Short mmCIF file of N, CA and C in Angstrom, two decimals:
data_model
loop_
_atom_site.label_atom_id
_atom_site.label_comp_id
_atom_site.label_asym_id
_atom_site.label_seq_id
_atom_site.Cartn_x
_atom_site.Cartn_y
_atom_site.Cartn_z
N UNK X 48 6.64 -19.22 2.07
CA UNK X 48 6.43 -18.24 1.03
C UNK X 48 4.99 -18.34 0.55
N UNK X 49 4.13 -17.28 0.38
CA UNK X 49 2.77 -17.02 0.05
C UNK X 49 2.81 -17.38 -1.44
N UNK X 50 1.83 -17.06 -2.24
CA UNK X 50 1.19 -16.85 -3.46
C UNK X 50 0.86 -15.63 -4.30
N UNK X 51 1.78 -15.64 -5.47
CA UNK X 51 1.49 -14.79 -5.90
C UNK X 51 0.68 -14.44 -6.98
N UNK X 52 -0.10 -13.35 -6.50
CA UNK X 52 -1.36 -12.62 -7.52
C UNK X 52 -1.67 -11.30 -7.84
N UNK X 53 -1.79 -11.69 -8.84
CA UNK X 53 -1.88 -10.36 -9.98
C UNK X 53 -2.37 -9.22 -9.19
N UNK X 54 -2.15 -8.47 -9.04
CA UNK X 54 -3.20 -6.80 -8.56
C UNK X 54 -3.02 -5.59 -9.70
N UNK X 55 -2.00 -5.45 -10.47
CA UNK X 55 -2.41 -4.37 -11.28
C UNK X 55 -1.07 -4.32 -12.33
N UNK X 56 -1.19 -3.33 -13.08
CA UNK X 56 -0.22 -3.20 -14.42
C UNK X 56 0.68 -1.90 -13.60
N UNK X 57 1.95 -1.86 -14.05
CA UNK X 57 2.95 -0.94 -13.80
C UNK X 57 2.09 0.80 -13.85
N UNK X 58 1.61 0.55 -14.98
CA UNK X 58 1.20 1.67 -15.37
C UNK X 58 -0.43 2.17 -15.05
N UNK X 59 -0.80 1.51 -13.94
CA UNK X 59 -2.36 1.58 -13.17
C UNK X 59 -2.14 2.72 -11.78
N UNK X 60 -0.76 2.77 -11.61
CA UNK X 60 -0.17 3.34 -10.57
C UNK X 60 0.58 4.64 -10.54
N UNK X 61 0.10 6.09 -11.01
CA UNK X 61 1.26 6.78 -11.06
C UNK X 61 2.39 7.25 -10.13
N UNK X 62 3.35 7.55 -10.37
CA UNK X 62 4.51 7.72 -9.39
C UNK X 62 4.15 8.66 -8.80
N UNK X 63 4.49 8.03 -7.13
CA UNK X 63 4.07 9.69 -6.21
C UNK X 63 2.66 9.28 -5.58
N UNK X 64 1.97 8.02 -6.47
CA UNK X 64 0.60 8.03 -5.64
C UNK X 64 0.14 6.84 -5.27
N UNK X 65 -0.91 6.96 -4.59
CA UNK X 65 -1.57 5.35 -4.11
C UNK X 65 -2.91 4.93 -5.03
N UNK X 66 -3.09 3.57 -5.05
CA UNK X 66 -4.20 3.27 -5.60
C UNK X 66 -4.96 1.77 -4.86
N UNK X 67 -5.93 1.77 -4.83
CA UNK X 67 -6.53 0.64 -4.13
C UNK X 67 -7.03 -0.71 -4.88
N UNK X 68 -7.05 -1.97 -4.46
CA UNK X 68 -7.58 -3.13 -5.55
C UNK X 68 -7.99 -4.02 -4.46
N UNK X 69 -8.92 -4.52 -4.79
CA UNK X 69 -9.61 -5.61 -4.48
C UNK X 69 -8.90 -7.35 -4.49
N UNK X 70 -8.54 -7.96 -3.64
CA UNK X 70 -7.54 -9.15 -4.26
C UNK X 70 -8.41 -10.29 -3.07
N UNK X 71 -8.79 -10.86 -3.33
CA UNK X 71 -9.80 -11.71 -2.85
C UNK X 71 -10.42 -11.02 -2.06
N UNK X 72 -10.14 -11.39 -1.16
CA UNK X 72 -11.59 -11.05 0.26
C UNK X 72 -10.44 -9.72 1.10
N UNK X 73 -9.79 -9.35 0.28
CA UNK X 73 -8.70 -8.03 0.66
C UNK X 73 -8.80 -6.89 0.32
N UNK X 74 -8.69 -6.04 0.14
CA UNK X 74 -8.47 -4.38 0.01
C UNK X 74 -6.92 -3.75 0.20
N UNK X 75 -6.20 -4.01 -0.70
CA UNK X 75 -4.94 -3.58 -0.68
C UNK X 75 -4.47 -2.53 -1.43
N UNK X 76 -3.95 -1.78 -0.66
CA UNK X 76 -3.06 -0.80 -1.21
C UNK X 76 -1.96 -0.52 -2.00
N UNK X 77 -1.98 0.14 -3.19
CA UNK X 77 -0.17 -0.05 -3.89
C UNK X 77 -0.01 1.32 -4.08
N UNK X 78 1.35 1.32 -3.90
CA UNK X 78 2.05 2.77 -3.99
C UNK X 78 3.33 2.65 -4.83
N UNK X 79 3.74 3.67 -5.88
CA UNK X 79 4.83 4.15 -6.66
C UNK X 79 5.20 4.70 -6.43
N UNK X 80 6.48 5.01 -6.01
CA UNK X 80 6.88 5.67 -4.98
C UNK X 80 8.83 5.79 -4.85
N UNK X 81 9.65 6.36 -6.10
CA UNK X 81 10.66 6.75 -6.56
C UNK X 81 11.14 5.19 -7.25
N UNK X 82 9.86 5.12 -8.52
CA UNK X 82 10.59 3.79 -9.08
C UNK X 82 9.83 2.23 -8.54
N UNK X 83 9.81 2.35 -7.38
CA UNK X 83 9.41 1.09 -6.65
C UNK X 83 8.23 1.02 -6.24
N UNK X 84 7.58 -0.35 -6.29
CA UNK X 84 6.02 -0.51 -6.24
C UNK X 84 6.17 -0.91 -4.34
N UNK X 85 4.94 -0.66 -3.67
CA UNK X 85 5.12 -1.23 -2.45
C UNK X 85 3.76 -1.57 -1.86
N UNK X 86 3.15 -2.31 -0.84
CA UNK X 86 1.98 -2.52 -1.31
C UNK X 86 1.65 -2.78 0.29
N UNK X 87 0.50 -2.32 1.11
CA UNK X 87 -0.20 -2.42 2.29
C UNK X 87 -1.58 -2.43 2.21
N UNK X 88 -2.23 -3.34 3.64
CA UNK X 88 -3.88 -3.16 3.76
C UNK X 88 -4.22 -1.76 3.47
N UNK X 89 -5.55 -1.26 2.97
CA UNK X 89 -5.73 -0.08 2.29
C UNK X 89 -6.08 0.25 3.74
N UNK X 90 -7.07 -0.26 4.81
CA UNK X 90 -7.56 0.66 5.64
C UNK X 90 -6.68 1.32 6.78
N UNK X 91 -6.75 2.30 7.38
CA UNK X 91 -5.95 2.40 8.83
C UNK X 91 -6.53 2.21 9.73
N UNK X 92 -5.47 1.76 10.64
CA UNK X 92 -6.07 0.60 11.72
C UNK X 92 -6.54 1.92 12.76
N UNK X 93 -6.48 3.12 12.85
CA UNK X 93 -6.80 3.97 13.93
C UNK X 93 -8.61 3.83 13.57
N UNK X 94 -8.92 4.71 11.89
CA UNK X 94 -10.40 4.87 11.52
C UNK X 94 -11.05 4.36 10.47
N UNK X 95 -10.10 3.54 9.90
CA UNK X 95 -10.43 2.67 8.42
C UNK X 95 -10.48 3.74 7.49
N UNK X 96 -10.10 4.64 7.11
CA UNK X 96 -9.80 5.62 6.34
C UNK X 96 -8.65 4.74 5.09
N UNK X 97 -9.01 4.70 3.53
CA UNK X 97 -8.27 4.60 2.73
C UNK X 97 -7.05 5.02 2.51
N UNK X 98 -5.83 4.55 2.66
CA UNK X 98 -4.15 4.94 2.93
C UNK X 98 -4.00 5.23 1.42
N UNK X 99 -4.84 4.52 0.68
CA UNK X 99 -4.54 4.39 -0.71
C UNK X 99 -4.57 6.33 -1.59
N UNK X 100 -5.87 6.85 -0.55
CA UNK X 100 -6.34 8.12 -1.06
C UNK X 100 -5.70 9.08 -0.07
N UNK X 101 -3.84 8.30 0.74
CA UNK X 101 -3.43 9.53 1.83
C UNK X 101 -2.04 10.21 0.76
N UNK X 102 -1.57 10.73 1.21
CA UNK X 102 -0.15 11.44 1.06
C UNK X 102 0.85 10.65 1.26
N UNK X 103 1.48 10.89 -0.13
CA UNK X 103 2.73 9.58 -0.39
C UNK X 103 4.08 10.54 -0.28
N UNK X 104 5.51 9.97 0.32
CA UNK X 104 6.27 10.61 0.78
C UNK X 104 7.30 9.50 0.64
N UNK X 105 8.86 9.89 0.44
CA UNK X 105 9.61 8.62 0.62
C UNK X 105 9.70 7.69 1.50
N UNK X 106 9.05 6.86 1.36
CA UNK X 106 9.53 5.19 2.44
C UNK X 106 8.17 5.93 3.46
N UNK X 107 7.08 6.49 3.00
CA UNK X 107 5.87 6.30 3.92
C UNK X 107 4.83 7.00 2.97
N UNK X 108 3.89 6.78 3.61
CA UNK X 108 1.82 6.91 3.59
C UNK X 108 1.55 7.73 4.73
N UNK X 109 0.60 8.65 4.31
CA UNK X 109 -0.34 9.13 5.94
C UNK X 109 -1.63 8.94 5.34
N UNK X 110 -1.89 8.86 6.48
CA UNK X 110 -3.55 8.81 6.15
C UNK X 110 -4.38 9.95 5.82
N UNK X 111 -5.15 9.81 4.92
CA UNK X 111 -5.46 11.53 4.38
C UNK X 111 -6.63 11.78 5.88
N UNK X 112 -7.25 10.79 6.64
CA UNK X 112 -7.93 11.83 7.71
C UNK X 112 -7.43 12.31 9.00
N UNK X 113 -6.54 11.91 9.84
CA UNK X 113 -5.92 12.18 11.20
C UNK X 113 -4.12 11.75 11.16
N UNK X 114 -3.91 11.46 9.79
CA UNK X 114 -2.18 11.92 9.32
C UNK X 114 -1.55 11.18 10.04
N UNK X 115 -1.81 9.87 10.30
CA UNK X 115 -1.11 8.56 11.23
C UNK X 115 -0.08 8.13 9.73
N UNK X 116 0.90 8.13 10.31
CA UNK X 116 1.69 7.84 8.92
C UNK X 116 2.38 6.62 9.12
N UNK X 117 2.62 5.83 8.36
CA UNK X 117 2.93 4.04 7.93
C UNK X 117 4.19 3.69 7.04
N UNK X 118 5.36 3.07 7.06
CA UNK X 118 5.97 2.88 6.67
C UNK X 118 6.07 2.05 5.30
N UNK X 119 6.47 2.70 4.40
CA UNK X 119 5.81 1.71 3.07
C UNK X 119 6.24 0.11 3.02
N UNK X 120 7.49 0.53 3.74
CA UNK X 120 8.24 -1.28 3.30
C UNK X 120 8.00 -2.31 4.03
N UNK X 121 7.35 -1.73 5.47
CA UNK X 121 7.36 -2.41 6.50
C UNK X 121 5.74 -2.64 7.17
N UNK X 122 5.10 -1.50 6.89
CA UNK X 122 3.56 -1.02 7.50
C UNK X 122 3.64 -0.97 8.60
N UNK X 123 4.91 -0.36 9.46
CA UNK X 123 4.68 -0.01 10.80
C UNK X 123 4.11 1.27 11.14
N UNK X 124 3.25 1.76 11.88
CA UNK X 124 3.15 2.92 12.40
C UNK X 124 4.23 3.85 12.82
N UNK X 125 4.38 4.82 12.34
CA UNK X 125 5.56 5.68 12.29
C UNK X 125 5.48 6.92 13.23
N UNK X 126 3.43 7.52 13.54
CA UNK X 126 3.30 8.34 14.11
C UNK X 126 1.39 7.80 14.49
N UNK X 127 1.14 8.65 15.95
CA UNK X 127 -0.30 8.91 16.05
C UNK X 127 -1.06 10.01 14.78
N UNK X 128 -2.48 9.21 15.39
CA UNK X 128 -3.30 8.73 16.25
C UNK X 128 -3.11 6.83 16.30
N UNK X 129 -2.59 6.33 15.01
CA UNK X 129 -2.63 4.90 14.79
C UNK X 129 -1.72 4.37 15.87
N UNK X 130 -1.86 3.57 16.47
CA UNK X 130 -1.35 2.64 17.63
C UNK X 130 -0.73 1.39 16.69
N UNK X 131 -1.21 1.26 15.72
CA UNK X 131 -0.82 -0.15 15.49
C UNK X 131 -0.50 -0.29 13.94
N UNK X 132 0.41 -1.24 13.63
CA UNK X 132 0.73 -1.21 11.97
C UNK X 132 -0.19 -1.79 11.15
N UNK X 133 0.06 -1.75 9.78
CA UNK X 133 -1.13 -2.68 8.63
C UNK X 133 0.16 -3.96 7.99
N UNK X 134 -0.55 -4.67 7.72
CA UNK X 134 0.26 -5.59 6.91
C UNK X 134 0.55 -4.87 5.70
N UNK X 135 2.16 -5.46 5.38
CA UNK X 135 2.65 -5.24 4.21
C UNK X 135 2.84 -6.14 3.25
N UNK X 136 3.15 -6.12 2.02
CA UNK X 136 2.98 -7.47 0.78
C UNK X 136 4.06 -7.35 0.02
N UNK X 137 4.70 -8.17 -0.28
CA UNK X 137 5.89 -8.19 -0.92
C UNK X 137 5.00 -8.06 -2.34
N UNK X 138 5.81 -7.32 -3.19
CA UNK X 138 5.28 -6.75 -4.52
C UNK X 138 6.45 -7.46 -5.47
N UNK X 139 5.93 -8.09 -6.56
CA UNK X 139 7.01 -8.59 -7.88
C UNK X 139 6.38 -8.07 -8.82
N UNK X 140 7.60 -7.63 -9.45
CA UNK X 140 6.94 -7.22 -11.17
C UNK X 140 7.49 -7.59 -12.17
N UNK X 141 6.39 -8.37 -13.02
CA UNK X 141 7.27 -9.09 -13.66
C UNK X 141 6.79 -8.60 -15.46
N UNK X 142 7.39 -8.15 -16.06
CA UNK X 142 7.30 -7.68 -17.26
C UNK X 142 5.46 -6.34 -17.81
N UNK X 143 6.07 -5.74 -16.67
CA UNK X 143 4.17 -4.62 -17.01
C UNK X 143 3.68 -5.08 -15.82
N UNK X 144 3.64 -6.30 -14.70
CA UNK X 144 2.42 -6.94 -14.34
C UNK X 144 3.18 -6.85 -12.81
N UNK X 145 2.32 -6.09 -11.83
CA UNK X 145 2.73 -6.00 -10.58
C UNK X 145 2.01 -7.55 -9.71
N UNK X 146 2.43 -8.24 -9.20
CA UNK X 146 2.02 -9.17 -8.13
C UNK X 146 2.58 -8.74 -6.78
N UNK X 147 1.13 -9.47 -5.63
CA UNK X 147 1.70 -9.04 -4.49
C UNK X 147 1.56 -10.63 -4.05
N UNK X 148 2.64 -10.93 -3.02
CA UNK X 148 2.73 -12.41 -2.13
C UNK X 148 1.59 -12.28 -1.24
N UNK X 149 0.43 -13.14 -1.11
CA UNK X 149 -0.67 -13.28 -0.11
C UNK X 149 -0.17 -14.80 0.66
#
């Protein structure tokens, strides 16, 4: 089991969208997304394009430039151009305060 660290407040995140944070030497993604926080590497592995700034949908992300879409719970690639998945982060929230497991 990883370590968990702070990335953002419940309410840094609106429902329906993505937002990006800095967590050490990382760039991670969090998404709200019917209630539930879920959290992946921000870049896509096809063009490094921000997932954080793509189109949020139940139980997935696309990427706002070539629409490779990613599974929120899992970060598998779901469709091209992306060949390959992003890591995903187990997300806890514990009173306002979202943590992700690194």
């Amino acid at each position: 089991m990883g370590t968990l660290t702070r990335i953002a407040q419940t309410t840094d995140v609106p429902e329906g969208k993505g937002k990006a944070f800095d967590v050490g030497n990382r760039r991670i993604a969090l998404f709200h997304v019917g209630g539930q926080f879920w959290a992946l590497d921000d870049a896509c592995p096809h063009a490094g394009a921000s997932l954080a700034e793509g189109y949020v949908a139940p139980g997935k992300v696309g990427c706002p430039w070539h629409y490779a879409e990613f599974d929120l719970a899992t970060g598998c690639h779901l469709s091209p151009p992306a060949v390959c998945s992003v890591r995903a982060y187990r997300v806890v929230e514990e009173a306002g305060v979202l943590n992700v497991e690194l």
